[in-house]
Short mmCIF file of C-alpha atoms in Angstrom, two decimals:
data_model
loop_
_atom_site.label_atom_id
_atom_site.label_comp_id
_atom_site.label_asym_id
_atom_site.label_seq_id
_atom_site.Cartn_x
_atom_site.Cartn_y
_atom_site.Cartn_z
CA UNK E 5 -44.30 -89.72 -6.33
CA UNK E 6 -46.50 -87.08 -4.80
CA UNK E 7 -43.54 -85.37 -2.54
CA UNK E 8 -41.33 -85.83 -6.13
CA UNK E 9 -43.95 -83.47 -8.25
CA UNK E 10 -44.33 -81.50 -5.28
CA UNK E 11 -40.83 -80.87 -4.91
CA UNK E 12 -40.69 -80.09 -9.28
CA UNK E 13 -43.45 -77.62 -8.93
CA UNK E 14 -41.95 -75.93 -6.39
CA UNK E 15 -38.47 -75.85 -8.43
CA UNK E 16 -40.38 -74.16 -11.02
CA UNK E 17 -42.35 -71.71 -9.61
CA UNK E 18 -39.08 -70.21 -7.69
CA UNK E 19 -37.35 -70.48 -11.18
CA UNK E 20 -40.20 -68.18 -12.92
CA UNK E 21 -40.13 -66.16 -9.86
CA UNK E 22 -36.01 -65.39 -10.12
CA UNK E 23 -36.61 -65.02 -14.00
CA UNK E 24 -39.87 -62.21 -13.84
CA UNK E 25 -38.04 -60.69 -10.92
CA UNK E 26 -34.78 -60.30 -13.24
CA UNK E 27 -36.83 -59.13 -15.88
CA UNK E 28 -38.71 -56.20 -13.82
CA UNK E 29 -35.37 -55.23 -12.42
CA UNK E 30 -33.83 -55.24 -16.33
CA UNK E 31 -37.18 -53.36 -17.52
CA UNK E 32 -36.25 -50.26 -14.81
CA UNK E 33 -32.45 -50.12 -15.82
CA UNK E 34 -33.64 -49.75 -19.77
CA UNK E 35 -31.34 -53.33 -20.23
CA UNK E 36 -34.39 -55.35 -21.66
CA UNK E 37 -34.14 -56.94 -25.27
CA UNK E 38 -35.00 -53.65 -26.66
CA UNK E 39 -31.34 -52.26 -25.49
CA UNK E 40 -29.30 -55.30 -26.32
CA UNK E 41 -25.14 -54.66 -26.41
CA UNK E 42 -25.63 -51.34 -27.16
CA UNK E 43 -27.35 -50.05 -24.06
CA UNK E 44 -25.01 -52.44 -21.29
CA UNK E 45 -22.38 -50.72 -22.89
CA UNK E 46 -23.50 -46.78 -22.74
CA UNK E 47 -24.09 -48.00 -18.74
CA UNK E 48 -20.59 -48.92 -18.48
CA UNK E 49 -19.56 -46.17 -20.19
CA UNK E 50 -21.57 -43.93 -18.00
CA UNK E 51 -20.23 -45.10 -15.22
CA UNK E 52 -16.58 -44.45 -15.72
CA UNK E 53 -17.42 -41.50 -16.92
CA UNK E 54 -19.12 -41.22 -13.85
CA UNK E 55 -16.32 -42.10 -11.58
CA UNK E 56 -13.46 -40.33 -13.37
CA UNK E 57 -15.46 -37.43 -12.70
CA UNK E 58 -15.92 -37.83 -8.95
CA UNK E 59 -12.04 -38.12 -9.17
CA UNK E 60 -11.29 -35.57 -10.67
CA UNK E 61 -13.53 -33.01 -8.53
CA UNK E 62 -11.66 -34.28 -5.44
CA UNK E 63 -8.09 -33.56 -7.03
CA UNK E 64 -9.50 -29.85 -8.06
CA UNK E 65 -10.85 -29.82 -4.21
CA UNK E 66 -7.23 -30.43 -2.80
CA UNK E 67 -5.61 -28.41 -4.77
CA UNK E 68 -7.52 -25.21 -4.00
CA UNK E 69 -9.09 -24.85 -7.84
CA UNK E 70 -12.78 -24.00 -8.58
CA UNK E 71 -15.41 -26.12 -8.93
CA UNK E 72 -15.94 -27.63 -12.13
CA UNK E 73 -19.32 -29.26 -14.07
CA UNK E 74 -17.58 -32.56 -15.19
CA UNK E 75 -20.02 -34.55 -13.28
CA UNK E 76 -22.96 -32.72 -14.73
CA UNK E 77 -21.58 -33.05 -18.01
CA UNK E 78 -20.80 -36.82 -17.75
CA UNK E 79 -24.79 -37.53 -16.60
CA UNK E 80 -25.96 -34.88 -19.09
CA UNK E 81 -24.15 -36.44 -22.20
CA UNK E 82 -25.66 -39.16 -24.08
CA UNK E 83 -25.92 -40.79 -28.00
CA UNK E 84 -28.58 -39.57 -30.74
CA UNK E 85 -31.83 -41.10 -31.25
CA UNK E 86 -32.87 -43.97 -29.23
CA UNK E 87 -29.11 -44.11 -27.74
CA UNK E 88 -29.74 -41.03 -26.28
CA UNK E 89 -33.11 -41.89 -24.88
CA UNK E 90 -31.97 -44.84 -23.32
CA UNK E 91 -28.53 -43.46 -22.15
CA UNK E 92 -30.89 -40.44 -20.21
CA UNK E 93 -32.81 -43.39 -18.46
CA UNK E 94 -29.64 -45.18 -17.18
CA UNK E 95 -28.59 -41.83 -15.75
CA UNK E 96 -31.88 -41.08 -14.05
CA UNK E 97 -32.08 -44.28 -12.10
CA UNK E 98 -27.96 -44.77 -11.54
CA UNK E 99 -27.80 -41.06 -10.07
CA UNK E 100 -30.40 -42.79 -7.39
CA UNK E 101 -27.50 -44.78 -5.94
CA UNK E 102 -24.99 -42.04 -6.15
CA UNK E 103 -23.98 -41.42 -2.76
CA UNK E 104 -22.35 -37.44 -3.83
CA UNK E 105 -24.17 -34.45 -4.84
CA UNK E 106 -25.00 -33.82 -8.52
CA UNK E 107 -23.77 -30.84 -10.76
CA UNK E 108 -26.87 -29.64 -12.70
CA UNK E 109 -25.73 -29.56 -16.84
CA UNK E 110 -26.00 -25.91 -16.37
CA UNK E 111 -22.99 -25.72 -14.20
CA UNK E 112 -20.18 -26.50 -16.65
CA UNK E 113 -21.57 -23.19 -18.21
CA UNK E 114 -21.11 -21.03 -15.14
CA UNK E 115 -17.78 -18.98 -14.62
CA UNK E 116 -16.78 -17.81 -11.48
CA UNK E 117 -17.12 -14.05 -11.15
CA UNK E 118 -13.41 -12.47 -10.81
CA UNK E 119 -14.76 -10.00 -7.88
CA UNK E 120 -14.67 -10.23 -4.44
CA UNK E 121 -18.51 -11.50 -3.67
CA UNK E 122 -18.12 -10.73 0.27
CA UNK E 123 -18.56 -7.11 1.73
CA UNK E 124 -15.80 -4.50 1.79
CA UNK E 125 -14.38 -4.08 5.04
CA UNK E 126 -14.20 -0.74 6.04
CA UNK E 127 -12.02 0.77 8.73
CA UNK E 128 -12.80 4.03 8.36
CA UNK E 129 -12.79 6.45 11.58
CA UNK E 130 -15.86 8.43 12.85
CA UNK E 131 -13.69 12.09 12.76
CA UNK E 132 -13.25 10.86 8.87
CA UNK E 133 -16.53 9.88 8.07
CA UNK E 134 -17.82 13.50 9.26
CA UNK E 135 -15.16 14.97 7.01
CA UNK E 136 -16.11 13.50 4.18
CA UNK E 137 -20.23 13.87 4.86
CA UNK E 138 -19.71 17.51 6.04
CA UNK E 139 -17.52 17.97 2.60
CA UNK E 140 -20.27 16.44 0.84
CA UNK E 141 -23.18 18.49 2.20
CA UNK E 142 -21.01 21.86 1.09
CA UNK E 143 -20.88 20.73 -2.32
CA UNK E 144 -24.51 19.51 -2.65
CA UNK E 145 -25.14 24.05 -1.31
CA UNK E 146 -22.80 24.97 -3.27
CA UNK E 147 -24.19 24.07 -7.02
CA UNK E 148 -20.87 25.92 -8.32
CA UNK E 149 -17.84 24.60 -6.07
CA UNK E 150 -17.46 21.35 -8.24
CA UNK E 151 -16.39 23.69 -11.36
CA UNK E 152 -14.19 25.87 -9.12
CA UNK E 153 -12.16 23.26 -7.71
CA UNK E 154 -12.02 22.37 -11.48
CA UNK E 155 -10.79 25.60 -12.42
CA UNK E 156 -8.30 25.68 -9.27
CA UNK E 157 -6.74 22.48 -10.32
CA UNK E 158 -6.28 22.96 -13.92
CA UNK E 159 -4.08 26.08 -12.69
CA UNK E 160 -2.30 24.54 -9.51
CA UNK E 161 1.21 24.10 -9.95
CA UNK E 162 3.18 21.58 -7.49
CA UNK E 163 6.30 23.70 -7.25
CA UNK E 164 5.75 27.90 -7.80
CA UNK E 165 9.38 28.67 -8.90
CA UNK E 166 8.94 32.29 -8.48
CA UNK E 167 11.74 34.26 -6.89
CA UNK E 168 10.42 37.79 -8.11
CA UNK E 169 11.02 39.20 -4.41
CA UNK E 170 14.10 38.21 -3.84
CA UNK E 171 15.14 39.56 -6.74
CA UNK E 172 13.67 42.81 -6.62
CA UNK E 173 16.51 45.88 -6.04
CA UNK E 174 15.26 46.54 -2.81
CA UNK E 175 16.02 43.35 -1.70
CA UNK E 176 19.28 42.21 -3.93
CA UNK E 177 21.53 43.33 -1.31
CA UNK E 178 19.53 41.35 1.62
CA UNK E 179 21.00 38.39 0.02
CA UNK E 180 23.88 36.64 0.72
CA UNK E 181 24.27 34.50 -2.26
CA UNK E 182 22.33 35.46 -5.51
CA UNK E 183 22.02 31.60 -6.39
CA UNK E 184 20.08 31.07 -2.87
CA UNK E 185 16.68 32.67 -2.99
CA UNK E 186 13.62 31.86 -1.06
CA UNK E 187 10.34 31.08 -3.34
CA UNK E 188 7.72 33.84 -3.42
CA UNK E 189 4.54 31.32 -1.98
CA UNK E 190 7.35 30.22 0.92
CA UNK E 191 9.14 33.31 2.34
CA UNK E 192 8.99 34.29 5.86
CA UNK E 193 7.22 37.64 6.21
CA UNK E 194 8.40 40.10 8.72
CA UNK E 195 6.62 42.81 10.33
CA UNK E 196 7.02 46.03 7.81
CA UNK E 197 6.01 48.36 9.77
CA UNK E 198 8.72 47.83 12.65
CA UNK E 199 11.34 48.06 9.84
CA UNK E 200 13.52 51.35 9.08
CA UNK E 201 13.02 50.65 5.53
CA UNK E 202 9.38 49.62 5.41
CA UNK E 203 10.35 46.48 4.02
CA UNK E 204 8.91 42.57 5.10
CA UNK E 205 11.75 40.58 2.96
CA UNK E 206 14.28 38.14 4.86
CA UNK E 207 16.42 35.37 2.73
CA UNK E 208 14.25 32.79 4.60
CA UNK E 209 11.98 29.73 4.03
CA UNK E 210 9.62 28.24 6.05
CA UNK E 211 8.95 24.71 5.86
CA UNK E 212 6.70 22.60 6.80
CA UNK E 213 6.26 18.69 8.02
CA UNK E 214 2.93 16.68 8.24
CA UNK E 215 0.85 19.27 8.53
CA UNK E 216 0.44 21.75 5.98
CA UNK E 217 -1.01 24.70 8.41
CA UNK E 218 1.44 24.48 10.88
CA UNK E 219 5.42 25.12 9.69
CA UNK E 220 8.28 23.28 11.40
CA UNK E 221 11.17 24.88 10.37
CA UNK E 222 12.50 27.63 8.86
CA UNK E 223 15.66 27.57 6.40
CA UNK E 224 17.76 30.68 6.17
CA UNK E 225 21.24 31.84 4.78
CA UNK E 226 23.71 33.67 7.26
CA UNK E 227 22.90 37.24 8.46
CA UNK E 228 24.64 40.14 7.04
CA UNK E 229 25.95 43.11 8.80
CA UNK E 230 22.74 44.87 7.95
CA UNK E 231 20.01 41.99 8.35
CA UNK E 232 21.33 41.10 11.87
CA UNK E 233 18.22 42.94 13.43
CA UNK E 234 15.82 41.24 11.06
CA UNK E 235 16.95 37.65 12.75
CA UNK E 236 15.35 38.79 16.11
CA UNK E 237 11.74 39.38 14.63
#
């Protein structure tokens, strides 16, 4: 009879054992009486909210999108009143055993900036870089140069169309077709002063290629009988 209540204790103190220990771990998930059918089901809710969120991120990950606060949101969201309290709880001791990394709420907020965050690359030369500096440092002398490139460019015109030259009287008869004049800011120039008649006009162009100090060509009409000696200067 002894070993028999022995053995009845013994039943019954690892049954109140199972049942306190089941009660502690209920108390720390916020599932004790107070919580009821209401609270098991905000955890299961939480927790496919939970996973569907994980899911989610992945997909966005493969597919090259950006980032995105679902998880946050999921763990952030909860009921009104004592829902919400208890919801909050669940969340705080279930993102314990999450094994991924936790969006703050603050995150489904953020939006990613549409500039380039790294630094520009720059490939910019060392004979550049002293162009620009040097062209700098004249300006920064110069207090007036700023308004006088102003000026200059509020008067530049791409294409002078002035022929007056050419057309002059002296000159009419040094061209071979009236139509075909040379412009006034392009003419070649010849030496006046080893011309009979004093004069520096030639039905000729110069023109030039990449670089606008140097010419590369010249474009002219056919010589006359009386401009053949002006072809040799």
């Amino acid at each position: 009879m002894a070993v028999v209540g022995g053995v009845l204790v013994l039943a019954m103190a690892i049954a109140c054992l199972r049942h306190y220990a089941q009660q502690v771990a209920n108390g720390k998930l916020g599932l004790g009486p107070e919580g009821g059918a209401e609270t098991h089901f905000d955890y299961q809710e939480l927790c496919r909210q939970h996973m569907a969120s994980k899911s989610s991120l992945c997909r966005q990950d493969c597919m090259g999108g950006v980032s995105s606060g679902i998880a946050g949101s999921a763990i952030g969201t909860g009921a009104g009143g004592r829902r919400g309290t208890d919801t909050s709880r669940v969340s705080s001791v279930s993102s314990q055993f999450s094994d991924g990394p936790q969006h703050s709420p603050s995150s489904t907020h953020s939006s990613t900036p549409s500039w380039s965050e790294e630094p520009a690359q720059s490939n910019m030369d060392i004979s550049t870089g002293h162009m620009i500096l040097a062209y700098m440092e004249d300006h920064l002398r110069n207090k007036d140069r700023l308004q006088k490139e102003w000026e200059a460019l509020c008067s530049y015109q791409a294409e002078p169309s002035s022929v007056a030259v050419a057309q002059s009287p002296s000159n009419m008869d040094r061209n071979r077709h009236a139509e075909s004049l040379p412009y006034d800011h392009s003419r070649v120039k010849l030496k006046a002063e080893v011309n009979p008649n004093k004069q520096d006009y030639i039905n000729a162009s110069i023109i030039f290629d990449h670089d606008p100090r140097q010419p590369a060509y010249i474009a002219t009409q056919g010589p006359l009988p009386h401009t053949v000696a002006d072809f040799w200067q």
